[in-house]
C-alpha positions as semicolon CSV with decimal commas, in nm:
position;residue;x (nm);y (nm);z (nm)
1;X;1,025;4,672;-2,152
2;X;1,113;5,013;-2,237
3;X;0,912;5,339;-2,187
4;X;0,629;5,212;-2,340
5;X;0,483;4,874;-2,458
6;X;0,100;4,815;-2,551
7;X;-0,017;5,050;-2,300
8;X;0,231;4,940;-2,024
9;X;0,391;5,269;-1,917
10;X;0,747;5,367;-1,692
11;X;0,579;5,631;-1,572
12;X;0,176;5,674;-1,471
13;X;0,151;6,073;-1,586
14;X;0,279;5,944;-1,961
15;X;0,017;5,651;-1,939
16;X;-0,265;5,859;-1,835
17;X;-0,166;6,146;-2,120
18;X;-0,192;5,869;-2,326
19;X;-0,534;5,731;-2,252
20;X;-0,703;6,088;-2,214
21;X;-0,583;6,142;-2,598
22;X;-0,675;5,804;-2,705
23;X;-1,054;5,853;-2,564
24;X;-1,038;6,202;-2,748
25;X;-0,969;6,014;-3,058
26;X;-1,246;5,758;-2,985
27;X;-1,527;5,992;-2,976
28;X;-1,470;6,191;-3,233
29;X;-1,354;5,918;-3,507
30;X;-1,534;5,654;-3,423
31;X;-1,870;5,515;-3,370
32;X;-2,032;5,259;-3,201
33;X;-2,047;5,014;-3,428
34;X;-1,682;5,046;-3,439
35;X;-1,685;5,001;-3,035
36;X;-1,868;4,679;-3,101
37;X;-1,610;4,535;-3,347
38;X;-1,333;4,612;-3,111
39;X;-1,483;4,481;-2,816
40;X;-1,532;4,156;-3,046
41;X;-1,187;4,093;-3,118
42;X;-1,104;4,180;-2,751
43;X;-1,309;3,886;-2,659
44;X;-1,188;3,681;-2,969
45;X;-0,792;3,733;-2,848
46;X;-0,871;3,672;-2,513
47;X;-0,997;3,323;-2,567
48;X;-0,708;3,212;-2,764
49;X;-0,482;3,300;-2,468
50;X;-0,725;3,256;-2,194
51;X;-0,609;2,900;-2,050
52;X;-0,245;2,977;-2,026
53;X;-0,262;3,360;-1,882
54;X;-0,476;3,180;-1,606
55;X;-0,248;2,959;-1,507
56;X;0,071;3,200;-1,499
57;X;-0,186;3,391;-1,275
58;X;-0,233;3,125;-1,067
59;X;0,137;3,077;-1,070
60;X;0,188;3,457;-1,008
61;X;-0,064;3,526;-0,720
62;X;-0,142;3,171;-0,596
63;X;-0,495;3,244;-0,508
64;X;-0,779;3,055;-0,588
65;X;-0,802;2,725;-0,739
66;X;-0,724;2,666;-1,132
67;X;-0,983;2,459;-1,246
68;X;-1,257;2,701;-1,155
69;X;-1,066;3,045;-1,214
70;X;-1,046;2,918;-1,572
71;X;-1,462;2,862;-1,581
72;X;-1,486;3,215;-1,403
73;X;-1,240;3,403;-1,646
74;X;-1,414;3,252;-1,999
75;X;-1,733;3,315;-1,844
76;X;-1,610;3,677;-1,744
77;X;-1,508;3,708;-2,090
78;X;-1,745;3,564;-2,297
79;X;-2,036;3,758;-2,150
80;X;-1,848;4,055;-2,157
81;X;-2,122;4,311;-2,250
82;X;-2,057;4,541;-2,580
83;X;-2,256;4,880;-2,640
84;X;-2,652;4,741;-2,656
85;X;-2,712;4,854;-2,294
86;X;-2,680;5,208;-2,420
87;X;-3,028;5,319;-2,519
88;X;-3,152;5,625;-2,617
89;X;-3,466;5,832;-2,521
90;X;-3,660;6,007;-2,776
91;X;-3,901;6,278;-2,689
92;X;-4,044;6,427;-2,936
93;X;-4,433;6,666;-2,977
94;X;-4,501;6,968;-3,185
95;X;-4,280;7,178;-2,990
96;X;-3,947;6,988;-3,165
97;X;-3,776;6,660;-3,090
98;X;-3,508;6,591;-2,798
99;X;-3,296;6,307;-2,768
100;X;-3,137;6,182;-2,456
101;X;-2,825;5,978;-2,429
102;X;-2,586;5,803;-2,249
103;X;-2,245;5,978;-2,298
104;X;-1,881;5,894;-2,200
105;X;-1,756;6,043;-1,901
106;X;-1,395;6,015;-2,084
107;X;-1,072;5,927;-1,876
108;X;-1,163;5,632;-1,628
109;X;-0,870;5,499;-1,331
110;X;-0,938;5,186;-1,237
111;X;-0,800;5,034;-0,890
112;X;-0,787;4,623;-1,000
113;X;-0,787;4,340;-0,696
114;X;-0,486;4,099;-0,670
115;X;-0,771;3,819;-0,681
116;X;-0,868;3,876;-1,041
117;X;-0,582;4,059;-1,264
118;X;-0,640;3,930;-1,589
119;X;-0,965;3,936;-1,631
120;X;-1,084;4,247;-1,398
121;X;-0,833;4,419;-1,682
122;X;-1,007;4,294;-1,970
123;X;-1,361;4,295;-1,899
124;X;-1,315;4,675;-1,729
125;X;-1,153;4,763;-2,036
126;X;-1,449;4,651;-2,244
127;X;-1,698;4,780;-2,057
128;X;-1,540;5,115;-2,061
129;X;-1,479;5,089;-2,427
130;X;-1,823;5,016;-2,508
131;X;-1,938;5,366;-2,279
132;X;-1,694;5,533;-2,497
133;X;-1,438;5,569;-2,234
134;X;-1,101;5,547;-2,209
135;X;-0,899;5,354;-1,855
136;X;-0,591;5,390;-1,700
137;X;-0,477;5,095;-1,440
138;X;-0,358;5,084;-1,069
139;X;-0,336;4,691;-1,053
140;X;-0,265;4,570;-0,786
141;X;0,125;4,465;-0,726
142;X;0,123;4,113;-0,641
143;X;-0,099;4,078;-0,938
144;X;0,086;4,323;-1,216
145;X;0,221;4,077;-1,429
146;X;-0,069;3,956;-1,532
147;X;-0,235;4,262;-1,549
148;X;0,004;4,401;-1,748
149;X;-0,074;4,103;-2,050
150;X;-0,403;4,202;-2,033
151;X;-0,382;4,563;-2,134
152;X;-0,120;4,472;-2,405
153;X;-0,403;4,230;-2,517
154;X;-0,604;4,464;-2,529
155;X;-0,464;4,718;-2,699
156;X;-0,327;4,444;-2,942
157;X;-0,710;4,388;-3,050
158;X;-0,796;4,746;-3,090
159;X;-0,509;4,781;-3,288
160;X;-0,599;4,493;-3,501
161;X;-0,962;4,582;-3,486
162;X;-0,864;4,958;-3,657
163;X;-0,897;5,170;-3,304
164;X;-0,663;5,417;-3,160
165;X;-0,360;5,266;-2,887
166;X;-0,395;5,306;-2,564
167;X;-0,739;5,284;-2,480
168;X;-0,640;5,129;-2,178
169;X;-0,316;5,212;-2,037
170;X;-0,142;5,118;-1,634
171;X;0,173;5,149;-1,483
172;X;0,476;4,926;-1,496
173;X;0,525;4,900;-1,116
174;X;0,195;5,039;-0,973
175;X;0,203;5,137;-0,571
176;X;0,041;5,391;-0,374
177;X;0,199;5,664;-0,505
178;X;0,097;5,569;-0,854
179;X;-0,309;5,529;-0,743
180;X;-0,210;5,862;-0,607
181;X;-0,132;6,057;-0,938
182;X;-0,453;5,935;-1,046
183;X;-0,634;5,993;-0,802
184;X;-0,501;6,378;-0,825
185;X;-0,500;6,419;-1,232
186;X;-0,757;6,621;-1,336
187;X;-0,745;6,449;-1,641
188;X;-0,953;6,140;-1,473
189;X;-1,303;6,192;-1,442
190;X;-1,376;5,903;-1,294
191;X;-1,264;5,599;-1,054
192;X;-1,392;5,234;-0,997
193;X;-1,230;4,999;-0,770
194;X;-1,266;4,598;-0,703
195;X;-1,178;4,540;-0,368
196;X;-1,204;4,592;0,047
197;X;-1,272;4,778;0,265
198;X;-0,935;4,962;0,250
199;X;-0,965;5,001;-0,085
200;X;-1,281;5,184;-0,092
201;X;-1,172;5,415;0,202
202;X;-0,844;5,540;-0,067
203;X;-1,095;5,605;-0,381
204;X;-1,330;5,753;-0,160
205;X;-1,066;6,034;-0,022
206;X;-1,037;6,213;-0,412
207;X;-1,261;6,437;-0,479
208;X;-1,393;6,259;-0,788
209;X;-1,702;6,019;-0,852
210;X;-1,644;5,717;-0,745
211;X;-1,826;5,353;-0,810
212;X;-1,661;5,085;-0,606
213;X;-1,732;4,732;-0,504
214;X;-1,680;4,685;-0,153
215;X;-1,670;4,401;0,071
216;X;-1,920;4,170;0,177
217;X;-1,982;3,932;0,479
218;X;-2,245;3,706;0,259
219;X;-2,467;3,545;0,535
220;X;-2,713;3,249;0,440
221;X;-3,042;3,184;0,686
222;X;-3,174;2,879;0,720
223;X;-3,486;2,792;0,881
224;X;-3,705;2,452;0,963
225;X;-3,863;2,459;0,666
226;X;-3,608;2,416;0,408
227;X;-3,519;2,144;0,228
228;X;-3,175;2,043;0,407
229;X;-3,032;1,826;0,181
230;X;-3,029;2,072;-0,099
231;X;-2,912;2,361;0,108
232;X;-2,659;2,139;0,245
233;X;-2,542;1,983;-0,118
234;X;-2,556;2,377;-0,294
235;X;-2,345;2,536;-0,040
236;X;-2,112;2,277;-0,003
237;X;-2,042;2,297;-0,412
238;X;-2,047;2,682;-0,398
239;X;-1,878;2,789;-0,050
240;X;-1,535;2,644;-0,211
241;X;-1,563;2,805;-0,545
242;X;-1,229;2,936;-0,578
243;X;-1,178;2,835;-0,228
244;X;-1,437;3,134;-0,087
245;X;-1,239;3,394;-0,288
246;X;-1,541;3,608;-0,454
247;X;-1,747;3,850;-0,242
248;X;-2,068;3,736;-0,320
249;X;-2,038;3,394;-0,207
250;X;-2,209;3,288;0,128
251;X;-1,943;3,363;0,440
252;X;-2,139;3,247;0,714
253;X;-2,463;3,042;0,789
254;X;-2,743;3,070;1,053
255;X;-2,923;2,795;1,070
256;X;-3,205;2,697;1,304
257;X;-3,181;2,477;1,616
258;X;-3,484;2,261;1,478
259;X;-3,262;2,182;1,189
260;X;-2,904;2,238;1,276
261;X;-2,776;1,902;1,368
262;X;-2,951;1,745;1,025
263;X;-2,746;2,055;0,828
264;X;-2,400;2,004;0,960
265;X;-2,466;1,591;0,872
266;X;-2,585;1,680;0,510
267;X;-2,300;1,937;0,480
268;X;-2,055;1,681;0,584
269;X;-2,203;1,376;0,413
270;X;-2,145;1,587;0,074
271;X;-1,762;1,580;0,143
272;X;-1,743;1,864;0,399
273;X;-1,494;1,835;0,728
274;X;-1,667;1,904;1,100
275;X;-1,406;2,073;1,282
276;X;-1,367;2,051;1,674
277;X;-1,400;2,389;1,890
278;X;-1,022;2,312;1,903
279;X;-0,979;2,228;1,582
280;X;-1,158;2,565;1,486
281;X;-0,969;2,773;1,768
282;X;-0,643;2,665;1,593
283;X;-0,746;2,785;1,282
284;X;-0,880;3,111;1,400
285;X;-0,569;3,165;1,570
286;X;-0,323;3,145;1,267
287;X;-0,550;3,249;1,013
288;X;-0,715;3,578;1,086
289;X;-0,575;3,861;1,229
290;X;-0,673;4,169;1,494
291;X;-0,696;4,511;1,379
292;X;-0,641;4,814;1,565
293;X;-0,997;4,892;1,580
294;X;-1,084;4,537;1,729
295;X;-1,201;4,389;1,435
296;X;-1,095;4,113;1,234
297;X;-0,982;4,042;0,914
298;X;-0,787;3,728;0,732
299;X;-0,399;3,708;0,690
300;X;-0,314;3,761;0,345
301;X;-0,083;3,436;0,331
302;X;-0,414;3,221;0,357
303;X;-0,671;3,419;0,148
304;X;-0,806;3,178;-0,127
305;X;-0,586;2,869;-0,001
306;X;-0,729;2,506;0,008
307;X;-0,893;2,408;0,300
308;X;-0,587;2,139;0,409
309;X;-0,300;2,392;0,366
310;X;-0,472;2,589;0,596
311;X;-0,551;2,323;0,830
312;X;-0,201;2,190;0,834
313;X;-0,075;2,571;0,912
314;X;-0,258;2,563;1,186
315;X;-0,121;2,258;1,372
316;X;-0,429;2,065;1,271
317;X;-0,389;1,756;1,074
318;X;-0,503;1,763;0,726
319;X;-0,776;1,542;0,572
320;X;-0,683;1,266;0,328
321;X;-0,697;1,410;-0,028
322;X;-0,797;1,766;-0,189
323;X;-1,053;1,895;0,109
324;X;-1,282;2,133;-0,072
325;X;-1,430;2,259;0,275
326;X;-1,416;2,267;0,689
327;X;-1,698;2,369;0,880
328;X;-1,809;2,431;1,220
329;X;-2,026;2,538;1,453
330;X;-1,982;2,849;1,600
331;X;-2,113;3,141;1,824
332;X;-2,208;3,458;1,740
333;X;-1,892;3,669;1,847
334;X;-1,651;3,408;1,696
335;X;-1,423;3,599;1,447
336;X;-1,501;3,407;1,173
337;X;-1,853;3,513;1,158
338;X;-1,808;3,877;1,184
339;X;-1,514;3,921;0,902
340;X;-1,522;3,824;0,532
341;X;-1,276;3,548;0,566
342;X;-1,242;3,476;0,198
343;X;-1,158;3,135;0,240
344;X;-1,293;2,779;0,294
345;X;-1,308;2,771;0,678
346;X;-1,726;2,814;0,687
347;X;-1,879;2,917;1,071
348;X;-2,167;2,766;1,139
349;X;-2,430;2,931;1,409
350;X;-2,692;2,779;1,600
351;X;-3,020;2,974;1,643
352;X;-3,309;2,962;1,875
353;X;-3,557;3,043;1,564
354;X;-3,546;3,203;1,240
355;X;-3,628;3,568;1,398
356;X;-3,320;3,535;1,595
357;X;-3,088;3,360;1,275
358;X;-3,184;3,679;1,045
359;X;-3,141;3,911;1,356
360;X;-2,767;3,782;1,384
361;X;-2,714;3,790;0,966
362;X;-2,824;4,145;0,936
363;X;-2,555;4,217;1,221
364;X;-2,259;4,004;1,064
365;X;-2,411;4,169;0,735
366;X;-2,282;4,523;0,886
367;X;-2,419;4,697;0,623
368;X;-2,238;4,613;0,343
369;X;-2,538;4,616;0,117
370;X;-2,355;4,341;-0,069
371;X;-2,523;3,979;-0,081
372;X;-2,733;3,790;0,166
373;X;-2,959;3,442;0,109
374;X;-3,212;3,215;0,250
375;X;-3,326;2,866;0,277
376;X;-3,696;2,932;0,331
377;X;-4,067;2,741;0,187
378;X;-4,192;3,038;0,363
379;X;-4,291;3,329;0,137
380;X;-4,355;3,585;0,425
381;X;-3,996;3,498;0,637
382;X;-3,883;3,535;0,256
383;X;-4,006;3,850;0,199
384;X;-3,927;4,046;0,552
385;X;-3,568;3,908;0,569
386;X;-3,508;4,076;0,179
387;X;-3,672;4,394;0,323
388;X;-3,537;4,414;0,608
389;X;-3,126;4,338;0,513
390;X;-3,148;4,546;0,202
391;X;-2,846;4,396;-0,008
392;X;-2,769;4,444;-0,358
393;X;-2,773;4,054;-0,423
394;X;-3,083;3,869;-0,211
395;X;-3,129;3,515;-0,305
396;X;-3,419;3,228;-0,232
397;X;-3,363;2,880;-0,252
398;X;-3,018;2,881;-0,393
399;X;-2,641;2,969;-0,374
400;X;-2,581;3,383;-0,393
401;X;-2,392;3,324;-0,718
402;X;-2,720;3,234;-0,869
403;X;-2,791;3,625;-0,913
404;X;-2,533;3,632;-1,170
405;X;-2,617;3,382;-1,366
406;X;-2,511;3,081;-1,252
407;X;-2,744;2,811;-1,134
408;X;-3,018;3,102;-1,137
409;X;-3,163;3,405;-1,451
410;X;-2,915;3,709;-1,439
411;X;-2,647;3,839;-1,560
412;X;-2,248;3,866;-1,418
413;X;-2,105;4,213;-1,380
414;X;-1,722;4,279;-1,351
415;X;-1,805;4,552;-1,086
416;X;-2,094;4,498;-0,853
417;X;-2,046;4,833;-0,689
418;X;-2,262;4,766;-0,335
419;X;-2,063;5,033;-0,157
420;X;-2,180;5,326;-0,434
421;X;-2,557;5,212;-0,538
422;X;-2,533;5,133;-0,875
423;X;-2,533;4,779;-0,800
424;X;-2,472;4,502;-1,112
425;X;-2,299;4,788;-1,318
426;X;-2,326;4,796;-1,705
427;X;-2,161;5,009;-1,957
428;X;-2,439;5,280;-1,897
429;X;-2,308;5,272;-1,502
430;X;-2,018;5,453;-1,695
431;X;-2,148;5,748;-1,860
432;X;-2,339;6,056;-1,842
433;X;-2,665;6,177;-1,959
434;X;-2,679;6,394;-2,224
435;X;-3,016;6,587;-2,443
436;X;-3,000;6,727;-2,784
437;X;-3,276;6,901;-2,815
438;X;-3,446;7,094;-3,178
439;X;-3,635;7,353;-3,054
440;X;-3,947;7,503;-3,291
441;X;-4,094;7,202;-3,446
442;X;-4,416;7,196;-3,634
443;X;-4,722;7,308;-3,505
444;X;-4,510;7,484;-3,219
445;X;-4,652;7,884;-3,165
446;X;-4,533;8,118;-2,943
């Protein structure tokens, strides 16, 4: 490839030199209506490449499943956001006129999840273009191949488009040591990351701002007064999406006694598989690992596979076609309840009442502040289970995803930075308020 391709650097201190000049040239010869037209043909290359840089991503990485990684990457891109969240205050009286504004914070490094290469890359790279920013990559390297096309897209468009090169720049073979160098350049004002929990623990060790989207154990209540059937039919078509892969999809379900038995038939009359205890210990066994700390956590070998490969890994026999789902009841201190397996193996537990079900989803929640739901006609149990779990993403009636847009009003966000606070994050997440102020206007006496 050379020293230097589209963005794609042989060595991380020459990519971020290069992105902390190209944001210098942004700002100061170019505006945002310039931004706008480059984000534009960002989004317009993207789509003319977007079917066949999924698959070899799929081919790269193997997570996920293609069909609906293609529907989340056009989405991801076509609702890409450009600068129209930035908006300006005015104040203005006899004593002169300020003006408040949302400013770039200039060189951004960006930590990217093996999950989502190609289009974490792109859609970071717009958002930060439209806050005026410039980004320099750490993907992730199981996934670098395909971020890699990305940022040559990129820069390709803003080429194209009349911008400066390297607006968003990564290394060739990213590792630790790479995140490192970024992590230390005082150059970077900034870092995001898309990931877990280890991943927030490295960002969170500079001694720069950080927004980062952690993990989250998504847990679903449901008591006896919801309509069964529909919970039943909505998780079953959103628990496999991309076989469990994103973090805001439901992880877990409490369900109430009154209603339990109905659930699991619903669930599995819509297609999903009942697993035995054994069945279920099998899978537990092989799939998920201890950590030194006692907790648990999945293997990375099954994150994001299909339901049957997993089965059949186990020593369980696999179900008769493409199995979208296995499910199963389960207590409390099963491992599959209390770690975000990211994949679609689904625990099931039984609870006494509804007090008790969003007793044990705030634990399995752990704080994460990430996503939560409930299958409620009751406004009150409504009401005190959103207070009282506090996540970033609460949902009534419907699958988590709805929040962003799908099945529900809202809008997607390529970083949904629960562990940080700013939540859904737009390209105003990404700046930095600034005033201009004119002092001594009319009518203003000392």
């Amino acid at each position: 490839m050379g020293a230097h391709e589209l963005g794609v650097f042989d060595d991380i201190a020459e990519a971020i030199d290069a992105a902390y000049e190209a944001q210098r040239t942004l700002m100061l010869e170019y505006t945002t209506m310039d931004r706008d037209r480059m984000i534009a043909k960002i989004k317009e290359k993207c789509m003319e490449v977007i079917e066949a840089d999924t698959i070899a991503e799929f081919e790269e990485t193997g997570y996920g499943r293609l069909p609906e990684k293609l529907v989340k990457n056009i989405a991801s891109i076509q609702f890409a956001e450009d600068t129209s969240s930035l908006q300006p205050k005015v104040f203005a009286s006899g004593a002169g006129l300020t003006v408040e504004y949302e400013a770039p914070v200039g060189l951004v490094g960006a930590l990217t999840p093996v999950t989502n290469g190609f289009v974490t890359v792109a859609s970071n790279a717009m958002m930060m273009l439209a806050a005026g920013n410039s980004i320099v990559f750490n993907a992730h390297p199981d996934g670098k191949t395909a971020a890699a096309k990305a940022v040559q897209l990129v820069n390709s468009a803003v080429i194209e488009a009349g911008g400066p090169e390297n607006l968003a720049t990564m290394v060739k073979i990213p590792d630790m040591d790479t995140l490192q160098v970024i992590m230390d350049s005082p150059k970077v004002e900034l870092l995001i990351g898309t990931g877990g929990e280890f991943m927030v623990d490295t960002l969170m060790r500079s001694n720069k701002k950080v927004i980062a989207a952690g993990p989250g154990n998504v847990p679903v209540v449901i008591d006896e007064t919801a309509d069964i059937p529909l919970a039943a039919k909505t998780l079953y078509e959103n628990i496999p999406f991309e076989n469990n892969m994103l973090c805001i999809t439901e992880k877990e379900a409490f369900v109430v006694d009154a209603v339990f038995d109905r659930f699991m038939e619903e669930i599995e009359k819509n297609g999903a598989r009942i697993l035995t205890q054994e069945e279920a210990d099998k899978v537990t066994a092989t799939a998920l690992a201890k950590t030194p700390a006692g907790k648990y956590k999945p293997k990375k070998e099954y994150v994001a596979h299909d339901a049957n490969f997993i089965l059949e890994s186990s020593g369980v026999a696999p179900s008769e076609g493409d199995l979208m789902l296995a499910v199963f009841e389960a207590e409390y201190e099963q491992p599959f309840v209390e770690c975000e397996q990211l994949m679609p193996i689904f625990p099931v537990v039984r609870c006494r009442d509804v007090k008790e079900a969003m007793e044990l989803a705030i634990r399995a929640e752990a704080g994460c502040r990430h996503s939560a739901a409930i299958w409620s006609k009751d406004i009150d149990r409504i009401t005190d289970f959103a207070r009282r779990i506090g996540t970033t993403c609460f949902v009534a009636n419907g699958a988590t995803v709805a929040a962003t847009g799908m099945g529900g009003t809202g809008k997607g966000s390529s970083t949904i930075a629960t562990f940080t606070g700013e939540g859904f994050t737009t390209a105003s997440s990404f700046t930095r308020v600034r005033r201009f102020a004119l002092a001594g206007g009319s009518g203003y006496t000392a």
